[in-house]
Amino acid sequence: WARPRGTDMELMEISEKYSMTREEAAALLHKIADSLARHNDFEFVREGVKFRVDVADQVDVEVELEIDSDKSSLEIEINW
């Protein structure tokens, strides 16, 4: 398990981009939502390392929709 320790931890950021079907994207969002609804943490695995991040009971959510003639995007950001 890789787990943040102490209060003076440096920023760790993992960013990945995937191409998938709309249905696969919906399944990913369902998996994330189910994890947040059932647990007080969120787990994911990258390069064989499992990360677990504790999620506060109260979170801030930002939803941003951008519509363009060529491409549209939906960004969902959850902070705690």
CSV table of N, CA, C and O in Angstrom, one decimal:
chain,number,residue,atom,x,y,z
A,1,TRP,N,0.8,-1.2,0.0
A,1,TRP,CA,0.0,0.0,0.0
A,1,TRP,C,0.9,1.2,0.0
A,1,TRP,O,1.8,1.4,0.8
A,2,ALA,N,0.6,2.2,-0.9
A,2,ALA,CA,1.3,3.5,-0.8
A,2,ALA,C,0.3,4.4,-0.1
A,2,ALA,O,-0.9,4.5,-0.6
A,3,ARG,N,0.6,5.0,0.9
A,3,ARG,CA,-0.3,5.8,1.7
A,3,ARG,C,0.4,7.1,2.2
A,3,ARG,O,1.5,7.0,2.7
A,4,PRO,N,-0.2,8.3,2.0
A,4,PRO,CA,0.4,9.5,2.4
A,4,PRO,C,0.6,9.4,4.0
A,4,PRO,O,-0.2,8.9,4.7
A,5,ARG,N,1.8,9.9,4.4
A,5,ARG,CA,2.1,9.9,5.8
A,5,ARG,C,2.5,11.4,6.2
A,5,ARG,O,3.1,12.1,5.5
A,6,GLY,N,2.1,11.7,7.4
A,6,GLY,CA,2.5,13.0,8.0
A,6,GLY,C,1.6,14.1,7.4
A,6,GLY,O,0.8,13.9,6.4
A,7,THR,N,1.9,15.3,7.9
A,7,THR,CA,1.1,16.5,7.4
A,7,THR,C,1.8,17.3,6.4
A,7,THR,O,1.3,18.2,5.7
A,8,ASP,N,3.1,17.1,6.2
A,8,ASP,CA,3.9,18.0,5.3
A,8,ASP,C,4.3,17.2,4.1
A,8,ASP,O,5.4,17.3,3.5
A,9,MET,N,3.3,16.5,3.5
A,9,MET,CA,3.5,15.7,2.3
A,9,MET,C,3.6,16.6,1.1
A,9,MET,O,2.8,17.5,1.0
A,10,GLU,N,4.5,16.4,0.2
A,10,GLU,CA,4.5,17.1,-1.1
A,10,GLU,C,3.4,16.7,-2.0
A,10,GLU,O,2.9,15.6,-1.8
A,11,LEU,N,3.0,17.5,-2.9
A,11,LEU,CA,2.0,17.2,-3.8
A,11,LEU,C,2.3,16.0,-4.7
A,11,LEU,O,3.4,15.9,-5.2
A,12,MET,N,1.4,15.1,-4.8
A,12,MET,CA,1.5,13.9,-5.6
A,12,MET,C,0.4,14.0,-6.6
A,12,MET,O,-0.8,14.1,-6.2
A,13,GLU,N,0.7,13.9,-7.9
A,13,GLU,CA,-0.4,14.0,-8.9
A,13,GLU,C,-0.2,12.9,-9.9
A,13,GLU,O,0.9,12.6,-10.4
A,14,ILE,N,-1.3,12.2,-10.2
A,14,ILE,CA,-1.3,11.2,-11.2
A,14,ILE,C,-2.4,11.6,-12.2
A,14,ILE,O,-3.5,11.8,-11.9
A,15,SER,N,-2.0,11.7,-13.4
A,15,SER,CA,-2.9,12.2,-14.5
A,15,SER,C,-2.8,11.2,-15.7
A,15,SER,O,-1.7,10.9,-16.1
A,16,GLU,N,-3.9,10.7,-16.1
A,16,GLU,CA,-3.9,9.7,-17.2
A,16,GLU,C,-5.1,10.1,-18.1
A,16,GLU,O,-6.1,10.6,-17.7
A,17,LYS,N,-4.9,9.8,-19.4
A,17,LYS,CA,-5.9,10.0,-20.4
A,17,LYS,C,-6.2,8.8,-21.2
A,17,LYS,O,-5.2,8.1,-21.5
A,18,TYR,N,-7.4,8.4,-21.3
A,18,TYR,CA,-7.8,7.2,-22.0
A,18,TYR,C,-8.8,7.5,-23.1
A,18,TYR,O,-9.6,8.4,-23.0
A,19,SER,N,-8.8,6.7,-24.1
A,19,SER,CA,-9.9,6.7,-25.2
A,19,SER,C,-10.7,5.5,-24.9
A,19,SER,O,-10.2,4.3,-24.8
A,20,MET,N,-12.0,5.7,-24.7
A,20,MET,CA,-13.0,4.6,-24.5
A,20,MET,C,-14.3,4.9,-25.0
A,20,MET,O,-14.6,6.0,-25.4
A,21,THR,N,-15.2,3.9,-25.0
A,21,THR,CA,-16.6,4.1,-25.5
A,21,THR,C,-17.3,4.9,-24.4
A,21,THR,O,-16.9,5.0,-23.2
A,22,ARG,N,-18.4,5.5,-24.8
A,22,ARG,CA,-19.3,6.2,-23.8
A,22,ARG,C,-19.7,5.3,-22.7
A,22,ARG,O,-19.8,5.7,-21.5
A,23,GLU,N,-20.1,4.0,-23.1
A,23,GLU,CA,-20.5,3.1,-22.1
A,23,GLU,C,-19.4,2.7,-21.1
A,23,GLU,O,-19.6,2.6,-19.9
A,24,GLU,N,-18.2,2.6,-21.6
A,24,GLU,CA,-17.0,2.3,-20.7
A,24,GLU,C,-16.8,3.5,-19.8
A,24,GLU,O,-16.5,3.3,-18.6
A,25,ALA,N,-16.9,4.7,-20.3
A,25,ALA,CA,-16.8,5.9,-19.4
A,25,ALA,C,-17.8,5.9,-18.3
A,25,ALA,O,-17.5,6.2,-17.2
A,26,ALA,N,-19.1,5.6,-18.7
A,26,ALA,CA,-20.1,5.5,-17.7
A,26,ALA,C,-19.8,4.5,-16.6
A,26,ALA,O,-20.1,4.7,-15.5
A,27,ALA,N,-19.3,3.3,-17.1
A,27,ALA,CA,-19.0,2.3,-16.1
A,27,ALA,C,-17.9,2.7,-15.1
A,27,ALA,O,-17.9,2.5,-13.9
A,28,LEU,N,-16.9,3.5,-15.7
A,28,LEU,CA,-15.8,4.0,-14.8
A,28,LEU,C,-16.4,5.0,-13.8
A,28,LEU,O,-16.1,5.0,-12.6
A,29,LEU,N,-17.3,5.9,-14.2
A,29,LEU,CA,-17.9,6.8,-13.3
A,29,LEU,C,-18.8,6.1,-12.3
A,29,LEU,O,-18.8,6.5,-11.1
A,30,HIS,N,-19.5,5.1,-12.7
A,30,HIS,CA,-20.2,4.3,-11.7
A,30,HIS,C,-19.3,3.6,-10.6
A,30,HIS,O,-19.6,3.6,-9.5
A,31,LYS,N,-18.2,3.1,-11.1
A,31,LYS,CA,-17.2,2.5,-10.2
A,31,LYS,C,-16.7,3.5,-9.1
A,31,LYS,O,-16.6,3.2,-7.9
A,32,ILE,N,-16.4,4.7,-9.6
A,32,ILE,CA,-15.9,5.8,-8.7
A,32,ILE,C,-17.0,6.2,-7.8
A,32,ILE,O,-16.8,6.3,-6.5
A,33,ALA,N,-18.2,6.4,-8.3
A,33,ALA,CA,-19.4,6.8,-7.4
A,33,ALA,C,-19.7,5.7,-6.4
A,33,ALA,O,-19.9,6.1,-5.2
A,34,ASP,N,-19.7,4.5,-6.8
A,34,ASP,CA,-19.9,3.4,-5.8
A,34,ASP,C,-18.9,3.3,-4.7
A,34,ASP,O,-19.2,3.1,-3.5
A,35,SER,N,-17.6,3.6,-5.1
A,35,SER,CA,-16.6,3.6,-4.1
A,35,SER,C,-16.8,4.7,-3.1
A,35,SER,O,-16.6,4.5,-1.9
A,36,LEU,N,-17.1,5.9,-3.6
A,36,LEU,CA,-17.4,7.0,-2.7
A,36,LEU,C,-18.6,6.8,-1.8
A,36,LEU,O,-18.6,7.3,-0.7
A,37,ALA,N,-19.6,6.2,-2.3
A,37,ALA,CA,-20.9,6.0,-1.6
A,37,ALA,C,-20.7,5.0,-0.5
A,37,ALA,O,-21.3,5.1,0.6
A,38,ARG,N,-19.9,3.9,-0.7
A,38,ARG,CA,-19.8,2.8,0.2
A,38,ARG,C,-18.6,3.0,1.2
A,38,ARG,O,-18.6,2.3,2.3
A,39,HIS,N,-17.6,3.7,0.9
A,39,HIS,CA,-16.4,3.8,1.7
A,39,HIS,C,-16.1,5.2,2.0
A,39,HIS,O,-16.6,6.1,1.4
A,40,ASN,N,-15.2,5.4,3.0
A,40,ASN,CA,-14.6,6.8,3.2
A,40,ASN,C,-13.3,6.9,2.6
A,40,ASN,O,-12.5,7.8,2.9
A,41,ASP,N,-13.0,6.1,1.6
A,41,ASP,CA,-11.7,6.2,0.8
A,41,ASP,C,-11.9,5.8,-0.6
A,41,ASP,O,-13.0,5.3,-1.0
A,42,PHE,N,-10.9,6.1,-1.4
A,42,PHE,CA,-10.9,5.8,-2.8
A,42,PHE,C,-9.6,5.0,-3.1
A,42,PHE,O,-8.6,5.5,-2.7
A,43,GLU,N,-9.7,3.9,-3.8
A,43,GLU,CA,-8.5,3.1,-4.1
A,43,GLU,C,-8.3,3.0,-5.6
A,43,GLU,O,-9.3,3.0,-6.4
A,44,PHE,N,-7.1,3.1,-6.0
A,44,PHE,CA,-6.7,2.8,-7.4
A,44,PHE,C,-5.3,2.2,-7.5
A,44,PHE,O,-4.5,2.4,-6.6
A,45,VAL,N,-5.0,1.6,-8.6
A,45,VAL,CA,-3.7,0.9,-8.8
A,45,VAL,C,-3.1,1.5,-10.0
A,45,VAL,O,-3.7,1.7,-11.1
A,46,ARG,N,-1.8,1.9,-9.9
A,46,ARG,CA,-1.0,2.4,-11.0
A,46,ARG,C,0.4,1.7,-10.9
A,46,ARG,O,1.0,1.8,-9.9
A,47,GLU,N,0.8,1.1,-12.0
A,47,GLU,CA,2.1,0.5,-12.1
A,47,GLU,C,2.3,-0.5,-11.0
A,47,GLU,O,3.4,-0.5,-10.4
A,48,GLY,N,1.3,-1.3,-10.6
A,48,GLY,CA,1.4,-2.3,-9.6
A,48,GLY,C,1.4,-1.8,-8.2
A,48,GLY,O,1.5,-2.6,-7.3
A,49,VAL,N,1.2,-0.5,-8.0
A,49,VAL,CA,1.2,0.1,-6.6
A,49,VAL,C,-0.3,0.5,-6.4
A,49,VAL,O,-0.9,1.2,-7.1
A,50,LYS,N,-0.8,0.0,-5.2
A,50,LYS,CA,-2.2,0.4,-4.8
A,50,LYS,C,-2.1,1.6,-3.9
A,50,LYS,O,-1.4,1.7,-3.0
A,51,PHE,N,-3.0,2.6,-4.3
A,51,PHE,CA,-3.1,3.8,-3.6
A,51,PHE,C,-4.4,3.9,-2.9
A,51,PHE,O,-5.4,3.5,-3.5
A,52,ARG,N,-4.5,4.3,-1.7
A,52,ARG,CA,-5.8,4.5,-1.0
A,52,ARG,C,-5.7,6.0,-0.4
A,52,ARG,O,-4.8,6.3,0.3
A,53,VAL,N,-6.8,6.7,-0.8
A,53,VAL,CA,-6.9,8.1,-0.4
A,53,VAL,C,-8.1,8.2,0.4
A,53,VAL,O,-9.2,7.9,0.0
A,54,ASP,N,-8.0,8.7,1.7
A,54,ASP,CA,-9.2,9.0,2.5
A,54,ASP,C,-10.0,10.1,2.0
A,54,ASP,O,-9.4,11.1,1.5
A,55,VAL,N,-11.3,10.0,2.0
A,55,VAL,CA,-12.2,11.1,1.5
A,55,VAL,C,-13.0,11.6,2.7
A,55,VAL,O,-13.6,10.8,3.4
A,56,ALA,N,-13.1,12.9,2.8
A,56,ALA,CA,-13.8,13.5,3.9
A,56,ALA,C,-15.3,13.3,3.7
A,56,ALA,O,-15.8,13.0,2.6
A,57,ASP,N,-16.0,13.4,4.8
A,57,ASP,CA,-17.5,13.2,4.8
A,57,ASP,C,-18.2,14.4,4.0
A,57,ASP,O,-19.2,14.2,3.3
A,58,GLN,N,-17.6,15.5,4.0
A,58,GLN,CA,-18.1,16.7,3.3
A,58,GLN,C,-17.1,17.1,2.2
A,58,GLN,O,-15.9,17.2,2.5
A,59,VAL,N,-17.5,17.2,0.9
A,59,VAL,CA,-16.6,17.5,-0.2
A,59,VAL,C,-17.2,18.7,-1.0
A,59,VAL,O,-18.3,19.0,-0.9
A,60,ASP,N,-16.3,19.3,-1.7
A,60,ASP,CA,-16.7,20.4,-2.6
A,60,ASP,C,-16.7,19.8,-4.1
A,60,ASP,O,-15.7,19.2,-4.4
A,61,VAL,N,-17.7,20.1,-4.8
A,61,VAL,CA,-17.8,19.5,-6.2
A,61,VAL,C,-18.0,20.7,-7.2
A,61,VAL,O,-18.8,21.6,-6.9
A,62,GLU,N,-17.2,20.6,-8.2
A,62,GLU,CA,-17.3,21.6,-9.3
A,62,GLU,C,-17.5,20.8,-10.6
A,62,GLU,O,-16.9,19.9,-10.9
A,63,VAL,N,-18.6,21.3,-11.3
A,63,VAL,CA,-18.9,20.7,-12.6
A,63,VAL,C,-18.8,21.8,-13.7
A,63,VAL,O,-19.3,22.8,-13.5
A,64,GLU,N,-18.0,21.4,-14.7
A,64,GLU,CA,-17.8,22.4,-15.8
A,64,GLU,C,-18.2,21.8,-17.1
A,64,GLU,O,-17.6,20.7,-17.4
A,65,LEU,N,-19.0,22.4,-17.9
A,65,LEU,CA,-19.4,21.9,-19.2
A,65,LEU,C,-18.9,23.0,-20.2
A,65,LEU,O,-19.2,24.1,-20.1
A,66,GLU,N,-18.2,22.5,-21.2
A,66,GLU,CA,-17.7,23.3,-22.3
A,66,GLU,C,-18.3,22.8,-23.6
A,66,GLU,O,-18.1,21.6,-23.9
A,67,ILE,N,-18.9,23.6,-24.4
A,67,ILE,CA,-19.5,23.2,-25.6
A,67,ILE,C,-18.9,24.0,-26.8
A,67,ILE,O,-18.9,25.2,-26.7
A,68,ASP,N,-18.3,23.3,-27.7
A,68,ASP,CA,-17.7,23.9,-28.9
A,68,ASP,C,-18.3,23.3,-30.1
A,68,ASP,O,-18.9,22.2,-30.0
A,69,SER,N,-18.1,23.9,-31.3
A,69,SER,CA,-18.7,23.3,-32.5
A,69,SER,C,-18.0,22.0,-32.8
A,69,SER,O,-18.6,21.1,-33.4
A,70,ASP,N,-16.7,21.8,-32.5
A,70,ASP,CA,-15.9,20.6,-32.8
A,70,ASP,C,-16.0,19.6,-31.7
A,70,ASP,O,-16.0,18.4,-31.9
A,71,LYS,N,-15.9,20.0,-30.5
A,71,LYS,CA,-15.7,19.1,-29.3
A,71,LYS,C,-16.3,19.7,-28.1
A,71,LYS,O,-16.3,20.9,-27.9
A,72,SER,N,-16.8,18.9,-27.2
A,72,SER,CA,-17.4,19.3,-26.0
A,72,SER,C,-16.7,18.5,-24.8
A,72,SER,O,-16.1,17.5,-25.1
A,73,SER,N,-16.8,19.1,-23.6
A,73,SER,CA,-16.1,18.4,-22.5
A,73,SER,C,-17.0,18.6,-21.2
A,73,SER,O,-17.6,19.6,-21.1
A,74,LEU,N,-16.9,17.7,-20.4
A,74,LEU,CA,-17.5,17.7,-19.0
A,74,LEU,C,-16.4,17.4,-18.0
A,74,LEU,O,-15.8,16.4,-18.1
A,75,GLU,N,-16.1,18.3,-17.1
A,75,GLU,CA,-15.1,18.1,-16.1
A,75,GLU,C,-15.8,18.1,-14.7
A,75,GLU,O,-16.7,18.9,-14.5
A,76,ILE,N,-15.5,17.1,-14.0
A,76,ILE,CA,-16.0,16.9,-12.6
A,76,ILE,C,-14.9,16.9,-11.6
A,76,ILE,O,-14.0,16.0,-11.8
A,77,GLU,N,-14.8,17.8,-10.7
A,77,GLU,CA,-13.7,17.9,-9.8
A,77,GLU,C,-14.3,17.8,-8.4
A,77,GLU,O,-15.2,18.5,-8.0
A,78,ILE,N,-13.7,16.9,-7.6
A,78,ILE,CA,-14.1,16.8,-6.2
A,78,ILE,C,-12.9,17.0,-5.3
A,78,ILE,O,-11.9,16.4,-5.4
A,79,ASN,N,-13.1,18.0,-4.4
A,79,ASN,CA,-12.0,18.4,-3.4
A,79,ASN,C,-12.5,18.2,-2.0
A,79,ASN,O,-13.7,18.3,-1.7
A,80,TRP,N,-11.6,17.9,-1.1
A,80,TRP,CA,-11.8,17.8,0.3
A,80,TRP,C,-10.6,18.1,1.1
A,80,TRP,O,-9.5,18.2,0.6
